[in-house]
PDB file of C-alpha atoms in Angstrom:
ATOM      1  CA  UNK A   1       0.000   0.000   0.000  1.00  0.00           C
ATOM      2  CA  UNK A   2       2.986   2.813   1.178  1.00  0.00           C
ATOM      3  CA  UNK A   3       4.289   2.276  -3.090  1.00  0.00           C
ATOM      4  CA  UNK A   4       1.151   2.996  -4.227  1.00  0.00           C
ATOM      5  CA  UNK A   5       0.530   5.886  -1.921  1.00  0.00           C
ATOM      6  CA  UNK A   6       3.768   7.006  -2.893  1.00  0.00           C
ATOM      7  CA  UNK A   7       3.566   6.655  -7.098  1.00  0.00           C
ATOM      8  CA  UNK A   8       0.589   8.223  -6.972  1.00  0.00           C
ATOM      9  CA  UNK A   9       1.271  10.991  -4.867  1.00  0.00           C
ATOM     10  CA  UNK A  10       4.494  11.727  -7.123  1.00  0.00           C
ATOM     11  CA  UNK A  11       3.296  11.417 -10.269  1.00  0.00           C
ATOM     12  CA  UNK A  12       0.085  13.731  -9.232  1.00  0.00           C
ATOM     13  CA  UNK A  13       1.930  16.628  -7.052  1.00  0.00           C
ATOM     14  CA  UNK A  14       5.380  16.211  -5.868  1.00  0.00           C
ATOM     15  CA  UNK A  15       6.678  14.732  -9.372  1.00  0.00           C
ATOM     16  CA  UNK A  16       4.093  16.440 -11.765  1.00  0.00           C
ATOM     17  CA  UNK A  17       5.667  15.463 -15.026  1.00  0.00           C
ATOM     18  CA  UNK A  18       3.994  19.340 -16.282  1.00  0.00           C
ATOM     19  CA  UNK A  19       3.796  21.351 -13.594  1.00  0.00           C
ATOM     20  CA  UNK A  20       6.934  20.340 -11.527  1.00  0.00           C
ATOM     21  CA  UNK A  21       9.458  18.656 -14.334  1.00  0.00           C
ATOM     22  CA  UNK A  22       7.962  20.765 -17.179  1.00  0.00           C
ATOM     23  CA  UNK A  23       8.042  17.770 -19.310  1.00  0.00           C
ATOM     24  CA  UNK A  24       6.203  17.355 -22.935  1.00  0.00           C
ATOM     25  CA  UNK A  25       5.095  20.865 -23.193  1.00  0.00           C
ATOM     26  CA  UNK A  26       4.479  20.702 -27.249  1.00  0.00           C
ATOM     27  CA  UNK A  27       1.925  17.587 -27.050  1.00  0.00           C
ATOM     28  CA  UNK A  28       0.299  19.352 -23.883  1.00  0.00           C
ATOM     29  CA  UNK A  29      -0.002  22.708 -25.272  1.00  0.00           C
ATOM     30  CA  UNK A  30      -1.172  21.485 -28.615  1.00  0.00           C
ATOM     31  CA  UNK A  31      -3.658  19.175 -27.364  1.00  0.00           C
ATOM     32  CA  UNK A  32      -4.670  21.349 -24.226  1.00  0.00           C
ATOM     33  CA  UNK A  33      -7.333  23.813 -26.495  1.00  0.00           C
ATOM     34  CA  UNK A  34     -10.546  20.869 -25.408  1.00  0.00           C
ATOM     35  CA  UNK A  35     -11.226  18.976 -22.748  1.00  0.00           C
ATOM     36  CA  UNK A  36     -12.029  15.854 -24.944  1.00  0.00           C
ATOM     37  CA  UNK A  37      -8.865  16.677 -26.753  1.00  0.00           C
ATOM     38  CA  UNK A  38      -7.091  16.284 -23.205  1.00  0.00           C
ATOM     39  CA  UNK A  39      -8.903  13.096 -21.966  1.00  0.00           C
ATOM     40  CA  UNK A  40      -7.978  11.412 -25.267  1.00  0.00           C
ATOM     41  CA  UNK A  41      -4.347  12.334 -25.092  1.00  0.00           C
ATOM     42  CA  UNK A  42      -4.304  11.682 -21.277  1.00  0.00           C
ATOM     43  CA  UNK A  43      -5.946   8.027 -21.629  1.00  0.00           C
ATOM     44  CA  UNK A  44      -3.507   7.539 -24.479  1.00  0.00           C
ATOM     45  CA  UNK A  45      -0.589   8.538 -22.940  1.00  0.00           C
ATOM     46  CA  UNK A  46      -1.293   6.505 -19.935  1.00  0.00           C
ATOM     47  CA  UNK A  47      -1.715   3.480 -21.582  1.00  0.00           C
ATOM     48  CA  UNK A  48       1.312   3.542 -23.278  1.00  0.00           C
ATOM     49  CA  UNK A  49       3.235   4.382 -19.924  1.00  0.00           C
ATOM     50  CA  UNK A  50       1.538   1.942 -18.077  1.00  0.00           C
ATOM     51  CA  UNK A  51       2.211  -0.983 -20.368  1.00  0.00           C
ATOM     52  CA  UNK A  52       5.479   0.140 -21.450  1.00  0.00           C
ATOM     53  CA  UNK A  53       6.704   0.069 -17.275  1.00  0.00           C
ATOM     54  CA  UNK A  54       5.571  -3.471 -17.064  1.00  0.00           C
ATOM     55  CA  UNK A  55       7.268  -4.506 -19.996  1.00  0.00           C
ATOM     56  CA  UNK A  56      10.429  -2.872 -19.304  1.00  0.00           C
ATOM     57  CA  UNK A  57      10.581  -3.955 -15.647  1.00  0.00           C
ATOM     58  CA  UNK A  58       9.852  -7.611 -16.929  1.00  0.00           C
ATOM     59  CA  UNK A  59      12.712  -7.636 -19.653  1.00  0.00           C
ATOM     60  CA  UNK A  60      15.175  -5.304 -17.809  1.00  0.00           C
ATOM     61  CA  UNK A  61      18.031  -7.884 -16.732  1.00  0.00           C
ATOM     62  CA  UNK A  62      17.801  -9.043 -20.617  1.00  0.00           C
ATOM     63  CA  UNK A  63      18.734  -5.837 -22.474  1.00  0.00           C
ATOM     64  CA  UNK A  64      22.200  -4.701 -23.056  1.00  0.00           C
ATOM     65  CA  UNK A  65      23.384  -1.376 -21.230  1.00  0.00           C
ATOM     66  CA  UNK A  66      24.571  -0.393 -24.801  1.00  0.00           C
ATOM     67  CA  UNK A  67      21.285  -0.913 -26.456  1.00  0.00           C
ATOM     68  CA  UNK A  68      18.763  -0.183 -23.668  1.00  0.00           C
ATOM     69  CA  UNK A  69      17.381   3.403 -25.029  1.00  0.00           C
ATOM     70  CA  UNK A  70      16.552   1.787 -28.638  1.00  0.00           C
ATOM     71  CA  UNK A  71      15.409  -0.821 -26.694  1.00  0.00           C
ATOM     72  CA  UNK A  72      12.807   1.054 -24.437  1.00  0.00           C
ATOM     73  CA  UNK A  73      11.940   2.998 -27.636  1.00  0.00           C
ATOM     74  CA  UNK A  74      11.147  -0.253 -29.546  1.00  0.00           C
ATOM     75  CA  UNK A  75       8.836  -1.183 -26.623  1.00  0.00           C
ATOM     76  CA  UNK A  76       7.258   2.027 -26.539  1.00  0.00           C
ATOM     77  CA  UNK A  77       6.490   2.238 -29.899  1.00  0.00           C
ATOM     78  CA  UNK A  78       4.694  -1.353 -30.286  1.00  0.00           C
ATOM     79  CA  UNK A  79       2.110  -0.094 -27.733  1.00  0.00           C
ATOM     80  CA  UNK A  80       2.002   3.378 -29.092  1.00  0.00           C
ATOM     81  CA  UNK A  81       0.807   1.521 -32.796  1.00  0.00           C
ATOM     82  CA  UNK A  82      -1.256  -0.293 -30.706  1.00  0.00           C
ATOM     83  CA  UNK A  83      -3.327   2.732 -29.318  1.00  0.00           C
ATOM     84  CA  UNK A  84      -3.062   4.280 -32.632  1.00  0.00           C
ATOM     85  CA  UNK A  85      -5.066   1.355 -33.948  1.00  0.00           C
ATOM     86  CA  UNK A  86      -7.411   1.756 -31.367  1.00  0.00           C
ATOM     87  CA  UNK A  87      -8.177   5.190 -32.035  1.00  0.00           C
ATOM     88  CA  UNK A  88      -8.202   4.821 -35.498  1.00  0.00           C
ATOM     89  CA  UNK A  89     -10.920   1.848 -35.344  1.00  0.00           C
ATOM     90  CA  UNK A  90     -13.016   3.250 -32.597  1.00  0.00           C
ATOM     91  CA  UNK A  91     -13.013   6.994 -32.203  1.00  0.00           C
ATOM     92  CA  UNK A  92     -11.802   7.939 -35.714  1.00  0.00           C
ATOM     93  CA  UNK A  93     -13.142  11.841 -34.469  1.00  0.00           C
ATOM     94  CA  UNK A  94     -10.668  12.280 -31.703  1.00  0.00           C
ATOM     95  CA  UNK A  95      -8.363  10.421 -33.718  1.00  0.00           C
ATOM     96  CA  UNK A  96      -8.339  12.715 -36.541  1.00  0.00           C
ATOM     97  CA  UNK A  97      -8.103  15.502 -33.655  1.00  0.00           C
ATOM     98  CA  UNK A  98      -5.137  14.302 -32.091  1.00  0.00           C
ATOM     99  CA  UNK A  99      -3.558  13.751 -35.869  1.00  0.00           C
ATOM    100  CA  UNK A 100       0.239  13.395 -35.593  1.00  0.00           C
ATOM    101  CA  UNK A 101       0.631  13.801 -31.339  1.00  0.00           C
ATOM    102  CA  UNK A 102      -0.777  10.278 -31.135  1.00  0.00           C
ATOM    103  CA  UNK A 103       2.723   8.358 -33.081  1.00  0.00           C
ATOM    104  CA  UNK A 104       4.455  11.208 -31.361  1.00  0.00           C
ATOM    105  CA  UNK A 105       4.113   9.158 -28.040  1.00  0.00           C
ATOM    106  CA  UNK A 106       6.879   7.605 -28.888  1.00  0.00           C
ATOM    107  CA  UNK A 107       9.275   9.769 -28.073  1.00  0.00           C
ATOM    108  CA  UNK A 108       7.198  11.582 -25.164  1.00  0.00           C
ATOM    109  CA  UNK A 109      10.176  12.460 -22.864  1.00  0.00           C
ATOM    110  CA  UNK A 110       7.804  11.626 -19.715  1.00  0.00           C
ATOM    111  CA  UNK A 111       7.276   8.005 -20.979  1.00  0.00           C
ATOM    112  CA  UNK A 112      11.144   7.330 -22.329  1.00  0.00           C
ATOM    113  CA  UNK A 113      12.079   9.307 -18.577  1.00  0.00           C
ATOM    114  CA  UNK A 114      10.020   7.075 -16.589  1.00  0.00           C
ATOM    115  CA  UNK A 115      11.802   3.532 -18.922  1.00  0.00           C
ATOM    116  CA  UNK A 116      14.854   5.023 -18.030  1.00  0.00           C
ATOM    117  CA  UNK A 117      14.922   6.704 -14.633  1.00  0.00           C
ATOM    118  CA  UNK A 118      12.720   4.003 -12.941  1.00  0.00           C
ATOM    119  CA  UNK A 119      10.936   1.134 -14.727  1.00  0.00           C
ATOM    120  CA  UNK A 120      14.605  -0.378 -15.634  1.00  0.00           C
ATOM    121  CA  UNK A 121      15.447  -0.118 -12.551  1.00  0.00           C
ATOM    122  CA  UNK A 122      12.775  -1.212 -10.350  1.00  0.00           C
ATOM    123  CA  UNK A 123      10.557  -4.392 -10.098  1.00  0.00           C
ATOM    124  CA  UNK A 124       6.838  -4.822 -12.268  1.00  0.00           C
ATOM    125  CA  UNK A 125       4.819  -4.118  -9.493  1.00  0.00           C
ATOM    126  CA  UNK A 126       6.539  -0.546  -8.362  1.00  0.00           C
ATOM    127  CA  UNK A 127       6.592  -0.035 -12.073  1.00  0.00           C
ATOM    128  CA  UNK A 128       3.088   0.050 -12.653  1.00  0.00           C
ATOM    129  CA  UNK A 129       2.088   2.152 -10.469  1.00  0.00           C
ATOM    130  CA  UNK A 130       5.163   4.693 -11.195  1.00  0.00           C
ATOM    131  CA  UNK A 131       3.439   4.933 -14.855  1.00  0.00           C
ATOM    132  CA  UNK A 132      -0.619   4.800 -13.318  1.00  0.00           C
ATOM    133  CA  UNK A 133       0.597   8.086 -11.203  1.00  0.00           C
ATOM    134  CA  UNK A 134       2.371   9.504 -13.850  1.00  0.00           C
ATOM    135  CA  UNK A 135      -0.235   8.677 -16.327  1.00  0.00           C
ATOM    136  CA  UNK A 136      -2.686  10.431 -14.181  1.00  0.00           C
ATOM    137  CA  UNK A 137      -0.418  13.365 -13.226  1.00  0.00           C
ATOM    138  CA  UNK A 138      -0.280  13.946 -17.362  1.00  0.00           C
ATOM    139  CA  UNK A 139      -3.687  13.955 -17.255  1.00  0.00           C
ATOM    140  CA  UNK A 140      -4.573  16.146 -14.585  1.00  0.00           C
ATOM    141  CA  UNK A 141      -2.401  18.893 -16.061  1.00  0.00           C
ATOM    142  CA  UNK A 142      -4.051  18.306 -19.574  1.00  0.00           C
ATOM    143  CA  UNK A 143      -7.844  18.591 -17.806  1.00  0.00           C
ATOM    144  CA  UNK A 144      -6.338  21.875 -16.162  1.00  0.00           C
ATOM    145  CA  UNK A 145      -5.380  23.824 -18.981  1.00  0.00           C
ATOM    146  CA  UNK A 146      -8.114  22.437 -21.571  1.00  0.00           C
ATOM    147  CA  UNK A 147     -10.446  23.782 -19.046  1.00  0.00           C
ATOM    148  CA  UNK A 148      -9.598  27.150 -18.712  1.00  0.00           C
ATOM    149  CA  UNK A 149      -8.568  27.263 -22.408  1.00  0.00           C
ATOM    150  CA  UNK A 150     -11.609  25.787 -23.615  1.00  0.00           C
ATOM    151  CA  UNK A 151     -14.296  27.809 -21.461  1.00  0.00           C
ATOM    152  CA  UNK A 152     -12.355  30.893 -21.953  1.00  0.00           C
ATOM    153  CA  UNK A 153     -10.918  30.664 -25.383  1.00  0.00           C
ATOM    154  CA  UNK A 154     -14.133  29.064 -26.907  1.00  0.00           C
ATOM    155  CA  UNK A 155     -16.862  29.734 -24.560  1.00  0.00           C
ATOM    156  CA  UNK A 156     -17.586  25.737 -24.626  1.00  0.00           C
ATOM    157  CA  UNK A 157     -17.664  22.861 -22.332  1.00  0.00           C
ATOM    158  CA  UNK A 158     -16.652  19.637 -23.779  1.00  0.00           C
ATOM    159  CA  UNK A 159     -17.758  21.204 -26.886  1.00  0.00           C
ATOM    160  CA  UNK A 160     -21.103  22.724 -25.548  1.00  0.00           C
ATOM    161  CA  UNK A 161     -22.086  26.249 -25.030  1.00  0.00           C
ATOM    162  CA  UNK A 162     -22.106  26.851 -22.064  1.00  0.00           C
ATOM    163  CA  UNK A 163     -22.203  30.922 -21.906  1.00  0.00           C
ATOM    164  CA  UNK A 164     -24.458  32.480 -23.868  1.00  0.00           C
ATOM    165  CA  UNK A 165     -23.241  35.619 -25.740  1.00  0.00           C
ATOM    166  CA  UNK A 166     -20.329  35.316 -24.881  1.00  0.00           C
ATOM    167  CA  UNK A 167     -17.044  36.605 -26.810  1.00  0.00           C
ATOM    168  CA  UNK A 168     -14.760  33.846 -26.312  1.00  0.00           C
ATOM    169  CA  UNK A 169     -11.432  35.107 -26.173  1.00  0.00           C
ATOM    170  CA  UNK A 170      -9.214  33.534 -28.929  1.00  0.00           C
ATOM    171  CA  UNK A 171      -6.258  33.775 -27.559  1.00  0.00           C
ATOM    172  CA  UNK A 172      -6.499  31.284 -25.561  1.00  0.00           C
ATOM    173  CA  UNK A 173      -7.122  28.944 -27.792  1.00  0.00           C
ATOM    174  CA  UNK A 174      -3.890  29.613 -29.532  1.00  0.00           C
ATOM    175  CA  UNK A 175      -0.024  28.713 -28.480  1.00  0.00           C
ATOM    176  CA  UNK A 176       0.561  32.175 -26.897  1.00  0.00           C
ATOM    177  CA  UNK A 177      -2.725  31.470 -24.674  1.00  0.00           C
ATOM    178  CA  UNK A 178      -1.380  28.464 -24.004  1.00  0.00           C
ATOM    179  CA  UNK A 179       1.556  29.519 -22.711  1.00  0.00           C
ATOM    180  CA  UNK A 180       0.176  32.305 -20.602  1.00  0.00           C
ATOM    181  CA  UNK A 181      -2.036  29.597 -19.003  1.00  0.00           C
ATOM    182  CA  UNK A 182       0.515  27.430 -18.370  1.00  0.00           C
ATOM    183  CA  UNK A 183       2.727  29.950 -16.252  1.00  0.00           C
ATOM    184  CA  UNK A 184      -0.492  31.141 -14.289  1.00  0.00           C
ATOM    185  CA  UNK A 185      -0.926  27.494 -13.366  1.00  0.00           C
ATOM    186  CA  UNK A 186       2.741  26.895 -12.368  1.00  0.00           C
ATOM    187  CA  UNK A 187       2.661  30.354 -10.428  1.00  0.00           C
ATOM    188  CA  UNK A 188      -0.507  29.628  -8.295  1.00  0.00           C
ATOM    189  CA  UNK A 189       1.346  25.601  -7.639  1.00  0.00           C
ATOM    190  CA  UNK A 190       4.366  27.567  -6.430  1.00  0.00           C
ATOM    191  CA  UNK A 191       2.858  30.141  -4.577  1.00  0.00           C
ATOM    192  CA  UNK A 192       1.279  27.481  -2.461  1.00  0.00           C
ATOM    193  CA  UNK A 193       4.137  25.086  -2.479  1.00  0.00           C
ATOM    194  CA  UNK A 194       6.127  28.365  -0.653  1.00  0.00           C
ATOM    195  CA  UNK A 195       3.212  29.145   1.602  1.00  0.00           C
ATOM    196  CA  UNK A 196       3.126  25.496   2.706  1.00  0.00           C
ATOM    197  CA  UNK A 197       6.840  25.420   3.607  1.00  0.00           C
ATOM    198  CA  UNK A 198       6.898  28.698   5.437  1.00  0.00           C
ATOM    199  CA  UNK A 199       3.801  28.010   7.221  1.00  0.00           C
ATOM    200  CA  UNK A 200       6.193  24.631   8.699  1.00  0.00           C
ATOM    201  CA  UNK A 201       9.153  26.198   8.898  1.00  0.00           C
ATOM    202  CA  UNK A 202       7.137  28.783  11.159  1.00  0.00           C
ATOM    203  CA  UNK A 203       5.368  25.955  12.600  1.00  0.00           C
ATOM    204  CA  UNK A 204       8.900  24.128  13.467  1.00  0.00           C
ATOM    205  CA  UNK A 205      10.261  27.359  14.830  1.00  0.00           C
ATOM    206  CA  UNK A 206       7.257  28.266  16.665  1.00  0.00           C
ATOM    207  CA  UNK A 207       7.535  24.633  18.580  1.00  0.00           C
ATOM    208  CA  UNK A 208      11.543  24.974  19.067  1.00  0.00           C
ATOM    209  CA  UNK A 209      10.759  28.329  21.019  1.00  0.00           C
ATOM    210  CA  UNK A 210       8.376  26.878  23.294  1.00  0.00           C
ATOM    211  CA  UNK A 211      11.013  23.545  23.704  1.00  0.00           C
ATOM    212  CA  UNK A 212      13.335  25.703  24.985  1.00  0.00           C
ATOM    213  CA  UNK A 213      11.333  27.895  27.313  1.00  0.00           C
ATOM    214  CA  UNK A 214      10.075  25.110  29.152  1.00  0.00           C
ATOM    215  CA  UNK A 215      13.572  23.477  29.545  1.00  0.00           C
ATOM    216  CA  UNK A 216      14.652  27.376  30.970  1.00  0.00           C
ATOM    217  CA  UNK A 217      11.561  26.853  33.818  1.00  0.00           C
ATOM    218  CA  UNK A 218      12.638  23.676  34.489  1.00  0.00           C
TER     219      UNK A 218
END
């Protein structure tokens, strides 16, 4: 139970592969302009991640040190195909959407990062949940910025109107916007991060003070 605790927590806040390692910023801010555009990409990306851990962890003590990054990258790409077939066959609309980000997978830093840094290094179990928090740490970041990009930038929700006369503005909806979003985001997840550890560190101070007063009485 503490591993899983501990994957997911990582890949969700203290590992964000986004909004802490500000990893595969093109596929999220291309992707990021709908929500459905984001839960396809998400779902996707975390398949691939999962599946790709497993099968990395499993075959790890085979592979050559010389040859392990074509190695993970051959992996990576079967499943990848795999999804893309998927898509293709059963949601040819979000498949069309997606267009060239979906073979891109394949060399999505966050999935080759998480082969290299911990899946080859670490056994199956501790491996699938590295790429389920991961996977859902992508995500999260993707819903995030579609949200406020969509709504704002189109005036829609999951594609529906959802204000009524109102100018959506455009910007948003475009790299710049996404950008801008992005660093709002990261600013408001760093802002709090600092509050949090000043609030301890007062916290821990506060509680050393009051240590040493009562050993001075006694």
């Amino acid at each position: 139970m503490s591993i899983i605790k501990e994957r997911l927590n990582a890949g969700l806040f203290s590992e964000n592969p986004l909004f802490v390692q500000i990893l595969a910023t093109c596929p999220t801010l291309a992707v990021s302009t709908s929500i459905t555009n984001a839960i396809g990409m998400g779902i996707s990306a975390t398949s691939v991640l999962v599946a790709s851990n497993v099968v990395i962890s499993l075959i790890r003590k085979f592979i050559p040190d010389k040859i392990r990054i074509p190695a993970f990258i051959t992996v990576i790409a079967a499943f990848v195909t795999i999804v893309q077939f998927l898509l293709e066959g059963f949601v040819p609309t979000l498949h069309n959407s997606l267009g060239l980000f979906i073979p891109l997978i394949v060399v999505n830093c966050i999935i080759l990062g998480r082969a290299e840094a911990y899946a080859s290094k670490k056994d199956v179990y501790s491996s699938l949940w590295d790429g389920i928090g991961m996977g859902l740490g992508f995500t999260l970041a993707l819903l995030s910025l579609a949200f406020f990009r969509e709504l704002i930038g189109s005036g829609t929700f999951l594609g529906y109107k959802v204000i009524p006369g109102y100018q959506p503005a455009l910007l948003l909806i475009m790299p710049p916007g996404g950008f801008i979003v992005l660093g709002l985001i990261m600013a408001f997840i760093n802002y709090y991060g600092i509050r949090k550890k000043k609030k301890a560190h007062k916290e821990d101070f506060e509680e050393n003070e009051l240590e040493t007063e009562i050993e001075e009485v006694a």
